[in-house]
């Protein structure tokens, strides 16, 4: 989960806080300067759509599908998914430099060829993606912005959900996990207003049990240790009528 301390000049709508935490060590700095530029994803400067399938030249046949993880924190989930699904291209968006450094270590040490990184605000990237271009979008343990005056900074909004639905292919999945009950309720209210997303749960176990193949994250472990129970929501993209 991205650090929630807002910088002095943050936009009211900015959904992330500090950009950098503890001082990085030598090898971390080296990966940021050498490896990150080779993996970085930026929207085209000329405003053209960005075909995500073209971002993974290391996959000889191209990715079988592309996933996006928004706010990957320390990258544990993303790296685990990339290792388990080498045929799938995964884009991770995370503005917190220390989190990016942790993911770069996993990419380097595990030779992951199917990872690309957006180390800035994800919103311009979402806007640049074509309709129905992604198979999954993850938003795991996002900053809760718990104070009432901060809630406008939560990533989940009617506008962001509309964008997520737009870039998901029919049947594609949006997965949201949080240990903050208020944010879970906030998300359910807003997804219920989104005509293009359908909550897939049929029983209580569907939102109290992790997703299949779930590797867990360090933040989740801390939340459970503190007595907070995570909730795992999944929504499917409704096919156009």
Coordinates of N, CA, C and O in Angstrom, one line a residue, residues 63-237:
X63 N 2.0 -11.2 -25.3 CA 1.2 -11.7 -24.1 C -0.1 -12.3 -24.5 O -0.8 -11.8 -25.4
X64 N -0.5 -13.4 -23.8 CA -1.8 -14.0 -24.1 C -2.9 -13.0 -23.6 O -4.0 -13.0 -24.2
X65 N -2.6 -12.2 -22.6 CA -3.5 -11.1 -22.1 C -2.7 -10.2 -21.3 O -1.5 -10.5 -21.0
X66 N -3.2 -9.0 -21.0 CA -2.5 -8.0 -20.2 C -3.3 -7.7 -18.9 O -4.6 -7.5 -19.0
X67 N -2.7 -7.6 -17.8 CA -3.3 -7.2 -16.5 C -2.6 -5.9 -16.1 O -1.5 -5.6 -16.4
X68 N -3.3 -5.2 -15.2 CA -2.8 -3.9 -14.6 C -3.1 -4.0 -13.1 O -4.2 -4.3 -12.7
X69 N -2.0 -3.7 -12.4 CA -2.1 -3.5 -10.9 C -1.9 -2.1 -10.6 O -0.8 -1.6 -10.8
X70 N -2.9 -1.5 -10.0 CA -2.8 -0.1 -9.6 C -2.3 0.0 -8.1 O -3.0 -0.5 -7.2
X71 N -1.2 0.7 -7.9 CA -0.7 0.8 -6.5 C -0.2 -0.5 -6.0 O -0.7 -1.0 -5.1
X72 N 0.9 -1.0 -6.6 CA 1.4 -2.3 -6.2 C 2.2 -2.4 -4.9 O 2.6 -3.5 -4.5
X73 N 2.4 -1.3 -4.2 CA 3.1 -1.3 -3.0 C 4.5 -1.8 -3.1 O 5.3 -1.3 -3.8
X74 N 4.8 -2.9 -2.3 CA 6.1 -3.5 -2.4 C 6.3 -4.5 -3.6 O 7.4 -5.0 -3.7
X75 N 5.2 -4.7 -4.3 CA 5.3 -5.5 -5.5 C 5.2 -7.0 -5.3 O 5.4 -7.8 -6.2
X76 N 4.9 -7.5 -4.0 CA 4.8 -8.9 -3.7 C 3.8 -9.6 -4.6 O 4.1 -10.7 -5.2
X77 N 2.6 -9.1 -4.7 CA 1.5 -9.7 -5.4 C 1.9 -9.7 -6.9 O 1.8 -10.7 -7.6
X78 N 2.3 -8.6 -7.4 CA 2.6 -8.5 -8.9 C 3.7 -9.4 -9.3 O 3.6 -10.1 -10.3
X79 N 4.8 -9.5 -8.5 CA 5.9 -10.4 -8.8 C 5.5 -11.8 -8.8 O 5.9 -12.6 -9.7
X80 N 4.7 -12.2 -7.8 CA 4.2 -13.6 -7.7 C 3.3 -13.9 -8.9 O 3.4 -15.0 -9.5
X81 N 2.4 -13.0 -9.3 CA 1.6 -13.3 -10.5 C 2.4 -13.4 -11.7 O 2.1 -14.2 -12.6
X82 N 3.4 -12.5 -11.9 CA 4.2 -12.5 -13.1 C 5.0 -13.8 -13.2 O 5.2 -14.4 -14.3
X83 N 5.5 -14.3 -12.0 CA 6.2 -15.6 -12.0 C 5.3 -16.8 -12.3 O 5.7 -17.7 -13.0
X84 N 4.1 -16.7 -11.8 CA 3.1 -17.8 -12.0 C 2.5 -17.8 -13.4 O 2.1 -18.9 -13.9
X85 N 2.5 -16.7 -14.0 CA 1.9 -16.5 -15.4 C 2.9 -15.9 -16.4 O 2.6 -14.7 -16.8
X86 N 3.9 -16.5 -16.7 CA 4.9 -15.9 -17.6 C 4.4 -15.5 -19.0 O 5.1 -14.7 -19.7
X87 N 3.3 -16.1 -19.4 CA 2.7 -15.8 -20.7 C 1.9 -14.5 -20.7 O 1.4 -14.0 -21.7
X88 N 1.6 -14.0 -19.5 CA 0.7 -12.8 -19.4 C 1.6 -11.6 -19.1 O 2.5 -11.6 -18.3
X89 N 1.3 -10.5 -19.8 CA 1.9 -9.2 -19.5 C 1.3 -8.5 -18.4 O 0.0 -8.3 -18.4
X90 N 2.1 -8.0 -17.4 CA 1.5 -7.3 -16.3 C 2.1 -5.9 -16.2 O 3.4 -5.8 -16.1
X91 N 1.3 -4.9 -16.1 CA 1.7 -3.5 -15.9 C 1.4 -3.2 -14.5 O 0.3 -3.4 -14.0
X92 N 2.4 -2.6 -13.8 CA 2.2 -2.2 -12.4 C 2.4 -0.7 -12.3 O 3.3 -0.1 -12.9
X93 N 1.5 0.0 -11.6 CA 1.5 1.4 -11.5 C 1.7 1.7 -10.0 O 1.0 1.3 -9.1
X94 N 2.8 2.5 -9.7 CA 3.1 2.8 -8.3 C 4.0 4.0 -8.3 O 5.2 4.0 -8.8
X95 N 3.6 5.2 -7.7 CA 4.4 6.4 -7.7 C 5.4 6.4 -6.5 O 6.3 7.2 -6.5
X96 N 5.3 5.5 -5.6 CA 6.2 5.5 -4.4 C 7.5 4.8 -4.8 O 7.6 3.6 -5.1
X97 N 8.6 5.6 -4.8 CA 9.9 5.1 -5.3 C 10.4 3.9 -4.6 O 10.9 3.0 -5.3
X98 N 10.2 3.8 -3.3 CA 10.7 2.7 -2.6 C 10.0 1.4 -3.0 O 10.6 0.3 -3.0
X99 N 8.7 1.5 -3.3 CA 8.0 0.3 -3.7 C 8.5 -0.1 -5.1 O 8.6 -1.3 -5.4
X100 N 8.7 0.8 -6.0 CA 9.2 0.5 -7.3 C 10.6 -0.2 -7.2 O 10.9 -1.2 -7.9
X101 N 11.4 0.3 -6.3 CA 12.7 -0.3 -6.1 C 12.6 -1.8 -5.6 O 13.4 -2.7 -6.1
X102 N 11.6 -2.1 -4.8 CA 11.4 -3.5 -4.4 C 10.9 -4.3 -5.5 O 11.4 -5.5 -5.6
X103 N 10.0 -3.8 -6.3 CA 9.6 -4.6 -7.5 C 10.8 -4.9 -8.5 O 10.9 -6.0 -9.0
X104 N 11.6 -3.8 -8.7 CA 12.7 -4.0 -9.6 C 13.6 -5.1 -9.1 O 14.2 -5.8 -9.9
X105 N 13.8 -5.2 -7.8 CA 14.7 -6.3 -7.3 C 14.1 -7.6 -7.7 O 14.8 -8.5 -8.1
X106 N 12.8 -7.8 -7.5 CA 12.1 -9.1 -7.9 C 12.3 -9.3 -9.3 O 12.6 -10.5 -9.8
X107 N 12.1 -8.3 -10.2 CA 12.2 -8.5 -11.6 C 13.6 -8.9 -12.0 O 13.8 -9.8 -12.8
X108 N 14.6 -8.3 -11.4 CA 16.0 -8.6 -11.6 C 16.4 -10.0 -11.2 O 16.9 -10.8 -11.9
X109 N 16.1 -10.3 -9.9 CA 16.5 -11.5 -9.3 C 15.8 -12.7 -9.9 O 16.3 -13.8 -9.9
X110 N 14.5 -12.5 -10.3 CA 13.7 -13.7 -10.8 C 13.6 -13.7 -12.3 O 12.9 -14.5 -12.9
X111 N 14.3 -12.7 -13.0 CA 14.3 -12.7 -14.4 C 12.9 -12.6 -15.0 O 12.6 -13.4 -16.0
X112 N 12.1 -11.8 -14.5 CA 10.7 -11.6 -15.0 C 10.7 -10.8 -16.2 O 11.1 -9.6 -16.2
X113 N 10.3 -11.4 -17.3 CA 10.3 -10.6 -18.6 C 8.9 -10.1 -19.0 O 8.8 -9.4 -20.0
X114 N 7.9 -10.3 -18.1 CA 6.6 -9.9 -18.5 C 6.0 -8.8 -17.6 O 4.8 -8.7 -17.3
X115 N 6.9 -7.9 -17.0 CA 6.5 -6.9 -16.2 C 6.9 -5.5 -16.8 O 8.0 -5.4 -17.3
X116 N 6.0 -4.6 -16.7 CA 6.3 -3.2 -17.1 C 5.8 -2.3 -16.0 O 4.9 -2.7 -15.2
X117 N 6.4 -1.1 -15.8 CA 6.1 -0.2 -14.7 C 5.7 1.2 -15.1 O 6.4 1.8 -15.9
X118 N 4.7 1.7 -14.5 CA 4.3 3.1 -14.6 C 4.6 3.7 -13.2 O 3.9 3.4 -12.2
X119 N 5.7 4.5 -13.1 CA 6.1 5.1 -11.8 C 5.6 6.5 -11.6 O 6.2 7.3 -10.9
X120 N 4.4 6.8 -12.2 CA 3.7 8.1 -12.0 C 2.2 7.8 -11.8 O 1.8 6.6 -11.7
X121 N 1.5 8.8 -11.7 CA 0.0 8.7 -11.6 C -0.5 7.8 -12.7 O -0.2 7.9 -13.9
X122 N -1.4 6.8 -12.4 CA -1.9 5.9 -13.3 C -2.9 6.4 -14.2 O -3.2 5.9 -15.3
X123 N -3.6 7.6 -13.8 CA -4.7 8.1 -14.6 C -4.4 8.4 -16.0 O -5.2 8.0 -16.9
X124 N -3.3 9.0 -16.4 CA -3.0 9.3 -17.8 C -2.8 7.9 -18.6 O -3.1 7.9 -19.7
X125 N -2.3 6.9 -17.9 CA -2.1 5.7 -18.5 C -3.4 5.0 -18.8 O -3.6 4.5 -19.9
X126 N -4.3 5.0 -17.9 CA -5.6 4.5 -18.1 C -6.3 5.2 -19.3 O -6.9 4.5 -20.1
X127 N -6.2 6.5 -19.3 CA -6.8 7.3 -20.4 C -6.3 6.9 -21.8 O -7.0 7.0 -22.8
X128 N -5.0 6.5 -21.8 CA -4.4 6.2 -23.1 C -4.6 4.7 -23.6 O -4.4 4.4 -24.7
X129 N -5.1 3.9 -22.7 CA -5.4 2.5 -23.1 C -6.6 2.4 -23.9 O -7.7 3.0 -23.6
X130 N -6.6 1.5 -25.0 CA -7.8 1.4 -25.8 C -8.9 0.6 -25.0 O -8.7 0.0 -24.0
X131 N -10.1 0.8 -25.5 CA -11.3 0.0 -25.0 C -11.0 -1.5 -25.0 O -10.4 -2.0 -26.0
X132 N -11.4 -2.2 -24.0 CA -11.4 -3.7 -23.9 C -10.0 -4.2 -24.1 O -9.8 -5.3 -24.7
X133 N -8.9 -3.5 -23.6 CA -7.6 -4.0 -23.9 C -7.0 -4.8 -22.7 O -5.9 -5.3 -22.9
X134 N -7.6 -4.8 -21.6 CA -7.1 -5.5 -20.4 C -8.0 -6.7 -20.0 O -9.2 -6.6 -20.2
X135 N -7.4 -7.7 -19.4 CA -8.2 -8.8 -18.9 C -8.4 -8.7 -17.4 O -9.4 -9.3 -16.9
X136 N -7.6 -8.0 -16.7 CA -7.7 -7.8 -15.3 C -7.2 -6.5 -14.8 O -6.2 -6.0 -15.4
X137 N -7.8 -5.9 -13.8 CA -7.3 -4.8 -13.1 C -7.4 -5.1 -11.6 O -8.4 -5.5 -11.1
X138 N -6.2 -4.9 -10.9 CA -6.2 -5.1 -9.5 C -6.0 -3.7 -8.8 O -5.2 -2.9 -9.2
X139 N -6.7 -3.5 -7.7 CA -6.5 -2.4 -6.8 C -6.5 -3.0 -5.4 O -7.6 -3.3 -4.8
X140 N -5.3 -3.2 -4.8 CA -5.2 -4.0 -3.6 C -4.7 -3.1 -2.5 O -3.6 -2.5 -2.6
X141 N -5.4 -3.0 -1.4 CA -5.1 -2.2 -0.2 C -4.7 -0.8 -0.6 O -3.6 -0.3 -0.2
X142 N -5.5 -0.1 -1.3 CA -5.2 1.3 -1.6 C -5.3 2.2 -0.4 O -5.9 1.9 0.6
X143 N -4.6 3.4 -0.5 CA -4.7 4.3 0.6 C -6.1 4.6 0.9 O -6.9 4.9 0.1
X144 N -6.5 4.4 2.2 CA -7.9 4.6 2.6 C -8.4 6.1 2.7 O -9.5 6.3 2.7
X145 N -7.4 7.0 2.9 CA -7.8 8.4 3.2 C -9.0 8.4 4.1 O -10.1 8.8 3.7
X146 N -8.8 8.1 5.4 CA -9.9 7.8 6.3 C -10.7 9.1 6.7 O -11.9 9.0 7.0
X147 N -10.0 10.2 6.8 CA -10.7 11.4 7.2 C -11.7 11.9 6.2 O -11.5 11.8 5.0
X148 N -12.9 12.4 6.7 CA -13.9 12.8 5.7 C -13.5 13.7 4.7 O -13.8 13.6 3.5
X149 N -12.6 14.7 5.1 CA -12.2 15.7 4.1 C -11.2 15.1 3.1 O -10.9 15.8 2.0
X150 N -10.7 13.9 3.4 CA -9.7 13.3 2.5 C -10.3 12.4 1.5 O -9.7 11.9 0.5
X151 N -11.6 12.0 1.7 CA -12.2 10.9 0.9 C -12.2 11.2 -0.6 O -12.3 10.3 -1.4
X152 N -12.2 12.5 -1.0 CA -12.2 12.8 -2.4 C -10.9 12.3 -3.0 O -10.8 12.2 -4.3
X153 N -9.9 12.0 -2.2 CA -8.6 11.5 -2.8 C -8.6 10.0 -2.9 O -7.6 9.4 -3.4
X154 N -9.6 9.3 -2.5 CA -9.6 7.9 -2.7 C -9.6 7.6 -4.2 O -10.3 8.2 -5.0
X155 N -8.9 6.5 -4.6 CA -8.8 6.2 -6.0 C -10.2 5.8 -6.6 O -10.5 6.2 -7.7
X156 N -10.9 5.0 -5.8 CA -12.2 4.6 -6.3 C -13.2 5.8 -6.4 O -13.5 6.4 -5.4
X157 N -13.7 6.0 -7.6 CA -14.7 7.1 -7.8 C -15.6 6.6 -9.0 O -15.2 5.7 -9.7
X158 N -16.7 7.3 -9.2 CA -17.5 7.0 -10.4 C -16.7 7.1 -11.6 O -16.8 6.3 -12.6
X159 N -15.8 8.1 -11.7 CA -15.0 8.3 -12.9 C -14.0 7.3 -13.1 O -13.8 6.7 -14.2
X160 N -13.2 6.9 -12.0 CA -12.2 5.9 -12.2 C -12.8 4.5 -12.5 O -12.2 3.7 -13.3
X161 N -13.9 4.2 -11.9 CA -14.6 2.9 -12.2 C -15.1 2.9 -13.7 O -15.0 1.8 -14.3
X162 N -15.5 4.0 -14.2 CA -15.9 4.0 -15.6 C -14.7 3.8 -16.5 O -14.9 3.1 -17.5
X163 N -13.6 4.3 -16.1 CA -12.4 4.1 -16.9 C -11.9 2.6 -16.8 O -11.5 2.0 -17.8
X164 N -12.0 2.1 -15.6 CA -11.6 0.7 -15.5 C -12.5 -0.2 -16.3 O -12.0 -1.1 -17.0
X165 N -13.8 0.0 -16.2 CA -14.7 -0.8 -17.0 C -14.5 -0.6 -18.5 O -14.5 -1.6 -19.3
X166 N -14.1 0.6 -18.9 CA -13.9 0.8 -20.3 C -12.7 0.0 -20.9 O -12.7 -0.6 -22.0
X167 N -11.6 -0.1 -20.1 CA -10.4 -0.8 -20.6 C -10.5 -2.3 -20.4 O -9.7 -3.0 -20.9
X168 N -11.4 -2.8 -19.6 CA -11.6 -4.2 -19.4 C -12.4 -4.8 -20.6 O -13.4 -4.2 -21.1
X169 N -11.9 -6.0 -21.0 CA -12.7 -6.7 -22.1 C -13.9 -7.3 -21.4 O -14.0 -7.5 -20.2
X170 N -14.9 -7.6 -22.2 CA -16.1 -8.3 -21.7 C -15.7 -9.5 -20.9 O -14.9 -10.4 -21.4
X171 N -16.2 -9.7 -19.7 CA -15.8 -10.8 -18.8 C -14.5 -10.6 -18.0 O -14.2 -11.4 -17.2
X172 N -13.8 -9.5 -18.3 CA -12.6 -9.2 -17.6 C -12.9 -8.8 -16.1 O -14.1 -8.5 -15.8
X173 N -11.9 -8.9 -15.3 CA -12.2 -8.8 -13.8 C -11.5 -7.6 -13.2 O -10.3 -7.3 -13.5
X174 N -12.2 -6.9 -12.3 CA -11.6 -5.9 -11.5 C -11.7 -6.4 -10.1 O -12.7 -6.8 -9.5
X175 N -10.5 -6.5 -9.4 CA -10.4 -7.1 -8.1 C -9.9 -6.0 -7.1 O -8.9 -5.3 -7.4
X176 N -10.6 -5.8 -6.0 CA -10.3 -4.8 -5.0 C -10.3 -5.5 -3.7 O -11.2 -6.2 -3.3
X177 N -9.2 -5.2 -3.0 CA -9.0 -5.8 -1.6 C -8.7 -4.6 -0.7 O -7.9 -3.7 -1.0
X178 N -9.3 -4.7 0.6 CA -9.0 -3.7 1.6 C -9.3 -4.3 2.9 O -10.2 -5.2 3.1
X179 N -8.6 -3.7 4.0 CA -8.9 -4.1 5.3 C -9.7 -3.0 6.0 O -9.9 -3.0 7.2
X180 N -10.1 -2.0 5.3 CA -10.8 -0.8 5.8 C -12.3 -0.9 5.4 O -12.7 -0.8 4.3
X181 N -13.2 -1.3 6.4 CA -14.6 -1.5 6.1 C -15.3 -0.4 5.4 O -16.1 -0.6 4.5
X182 N -14.9 0.9 5.8 CA -15.5 2.0 5.2 C -15.2 2.1 3.7 O -16.1 2.5 2.9
X183 N -14.0 1.8 3.4 CA -13.6 1.9 2.0 C -14.2 0.7 1.2 O -14.6 0.9 0.0
X184 N -14.4 -0.4 1.8 CA -15.1 -1.5 1.1 C -16.6 -1.1 0.8 O -17.1 -1.3 -0.3
X185 N -17.2 -0.5 1.8 CA -18.6 0.0 1.6 C -18.7 1.1 0.5 O -19.5 1.1 -0.4
X186 N -17.7 2.0 0.6 CA -17.6 3.0 -0.4 C -17.5 2.5 -1.8 O -18.1 2.9 -2.8
X187 N -16.7 1.4 -2.0 CA -16.5 0.8 -3.3 C -17.7 0.1 -3.8 O -18.1 0.2 -4.9
X188 N -18.4 -0.6 -2.9 CA -19.6 -1.3 -3.3 C -20.7 -0.4 -3.7 O -21.4 -0.6 -4.7
X189 N -20.8 0.8 -3.0 CA -21.8 1.7 -3.5 C -21.5 2.2 -4.9 O -22.4 2.4 -5.7
X190 N -20.3 2.5 -5.1 CA -19.9 3.1 -6.4 C -19.9 2.1 -7.6 O -20.3 2.4 -8.7
X191 N -19.5 0.9 -7.3 CA -19.6 -0.1 -8.3 C -21.1 -0.5 -8.6 O -21.4 -0.8 -9.8
X192 N -21.9 -0.4 -7.6 CA -23.4 -0.6 -7.9 C -23.9 0.4 -8.8 O -24.9 0.2 -9.5
X193 N -23.3 1.6 -8.9 CA -23.8 2.7 -9.8 C -23.2 2.6 -11.1 O -23.6 3.3 -12.1
X194 N -22.2 1.7 -11.3 CA -21.5 1.5 -12.6 C -22.2 0.4 -13.4 O -22.1 -0.8 -13.0
X195 N -22.9 0.7 -14.4 CA -23.7 -0.3 -15.2 C -22.8 -1.3 -15.9 O -23.4 -2.4 -16.3
X196 N -21.5 -1.1 -16.0 CA -20.7 -2.0 -16.7 C -19.9 -3.0 -15.9 O -19.1 -3.8 -16.4
X197 N -20.1 -2.9 -14.6 CA -19.4 -3.8 -13.6 C -20.4 -4.6 -12.8 O -21.4 -4.0 -12.3
X198 N -20.2 -5.9 -12.6 CA -21.1 -6.7 -11.9 C -20.4 -7.4 -10.8 O -19.4 -8.1 -11.1
X199 N -20.8 -7.3 -9.5 CA -20.2 -8.0 -8.4 C -20.4 -9.5 -8.6 O -21.6 -9.9 -8.8
X200 N -19.4 -10.3 -8.5 CA -19.5 -11.7 -8.8 C -19.8 -12.6 -7.6 O -20.1 -13.8 -7.8
X201 N -19.9 -12.0 -6.4 CA -20.1 -12.8 -5.2 C -21.4 -13.4 -5.1 O -22.4 -12.8 -5.5
X202 N -21.5 -14.7 -4.7 CA -22.7 -15.4 -4.5 C -22.9 -15.8 -3.0 O -24.1 -16.0 -2.6
X203 N -21.8 -16.0 -2.3 CA -21.9 -16.3 -0.9 C -20.9 -15.5 -0.1 O -20.0 -14.8 -0.7
X204 N -21.0 -15.4 1.2 CA -20.1 -14.6 2.0 C -18.6 -15.0 1.8 O -17.7 -14.2 1.9
X205 N -18.4 -16.3 1.6 CA -17.0 -16.8 1.4 C -16.4 -16.1 0.2 O -15.1 -16.0 0.2
X206 N -17.2 -15.7 -0.7 CA -16.6 -15.1 -1.9 C -15.9 -13.7 -1.7 O -15.1 -13.3 -2.5
X207 N -16.3 -13.1 -0.6 CA -15.6 -11.8 -0.3 C -14.7 -11.9 1.0 O -14.0 -10.9 1.3
X208 N -14.8 -13.0 1.7 CA -14.0 -13.1 2.9 C -12.8 -14.0 2.7 O -11.8 -14.0 3.5
X209 N -12.7 -14.7 1.6 CA -11.6 -15.6 1.3 C -10.8 -14.9 0.1 O -11.3 -14.3 -0.8
X210 N -9.4 -15.1 0.2 CA -8.6 -14.5 -0.9 C -8.9 -15.1 -2.2 O -9.5 -16.2 -2.3
X211 N -8.5 -14.4 -3.2 CA -8.6 -14.9 -4.6 C -7.8 -16.2 -4.8 O -6.8 -16.4 -4.1
X212 N -8.2 -17.0 -5.8 CA -7.4 -18.2 -6.1 C -5.9 -17.8 -6.4 O -5.7 -16.8 -7.2
X213 N -5.0 -18.5 -5.9 CA -3.6 -18.2 -6.2 C -3.1 -17.0 -5.5 O -2.0 -16.5 -5.8
X214 N -3.8 -16.6 -4.5 CA -3.4 -15.3 -3.8 C -2.1 -15.5 -3.0 O -2.0 -16.4 -2.1
X215 N -1.0 -14.7 -3.2 CA 0.2 -14.9 -2.5 C 0.3 -14.1 -1.2 O 1.3 -14.4 -0.4
X216 N -0.6 -13.3 -1.0 CA -0.5 -12.4 0.2 C 0.4 -11.3 0.0 O 1.2 -11.2 -0.9
X217 N 0.3 -10.3 0.9 CA 1.3 -9.1 0.9 C 1.7 -8.8 2.3 O 1.0 -9.2 3.3
X218 N 2.8 -8.1 2.4 CA 3.2 -7.7 3.8 C 2.2 -6.8 4.5 O 2.0 -6.9 5.7
X219 N 1.6 -5.9 3.7 CA 0.6 -5.0 4.3 C -0.6 -5.8 4.8 O -1.1 -5.6 5.9
X220 N -1.0 -6.8 4.1 CA -2.1 -7.7 4.5 C -1.8 -8.4 5.8 O -2.6 -8.5 6.7
X221 N -0.6 -8.9 5.9 CA -0.1 -9.6 7.1 C -0.2 -8.7 8.3 O -0.6 -9.1 9.4
X222 N 0.3 -7.5 8.1 CA 0.2 -6.5 9.2 C -1.2 -6.2 9.6 O -1.5 -6.0 10.8
X223 N -2.1 -6.0 8.6 CA -3.5 -5.8 8.9 C -4.1 -6.9 9.7 O -4.8 -6.6 10.7
X224 N -3.9 -8.1 9.3 CA -4.4 -9.3 10.0 C -3.9 -9.3 11.5 O -4.6 -9.6 12.4
X225 N -2.6 -9.1 11.6 CA -1.9 -9.1 12.9 C -2.5 -8.1 13.8 O -2.6 -8.2 15.1
X226 N -3.0 -6.9 13.2 CA -3.6 -5.8 14.0 C -5.1 -6.1 14.3 O -5.7 -5.2 14.9
X227 N -5.6 -7.2 13.8 CA -7.0 -7.5 14.0 C -8.0 -7.0 13.0 O -9.2 -7.1 13.2
X228 N -7.5 -6.5 11.9 CA -8.4 -6.0 10.8 C -8.6 -7.2 9.8 O -7.6 -7.8 9.3
X229 N -9.8 -7.4 9.4 CA -10.1 -8.5 8.5 C -10.2 -8.0 7.1 O -11.0 -7.1 6.8
X230 N -9.4 -8.5 6.2 CA -9.5 -8.1 4.8 C -10.8 -8.5 4.1 O -11.4 -9.5 4.4
X231 N -11.2 -7.8 3.1 CA -12.3 -8.1 2.2 C -11.8 -8.1 0.8 O -11.0 -7.3 0.4
X232 N -12.3 -9.1 0.0 CA -11.8 -9.3 -1.3 C -13.0 -9.3 -2.3 O -13.8 -10.2 -2.3
X233 N -13.1 -8.2 -3.0 CA -14.2 -8.0 -3.9 C -13.7 -8.3 -5.3 O -12.6 -8.0 -5.7
X234 N -14.7 -8.8 -6.1 CA -14.4 -9.1 -7.5 C -15.6 -8.6 -8.4 O -16.7 -9.0 -8.0
X235 N -15.3 -7.9 -9.4 CA -16.3 -7.4 -10.3 C -16.0 -7.9 -11.8 O -14.8 -7.8 -12.2
X236 N -17.0 -8.3 -12.5 CA -16.8 -8.7 -13.9 C -17.3 -7.6 -14.8 O -18.3 -6.9 -14.6
X237 N -16.6 -7.4 -15.9 CA -17.0 -6.5 -17.0 C -18.3 -7.0 -17.7 O -18.2 -8.1 -18.2

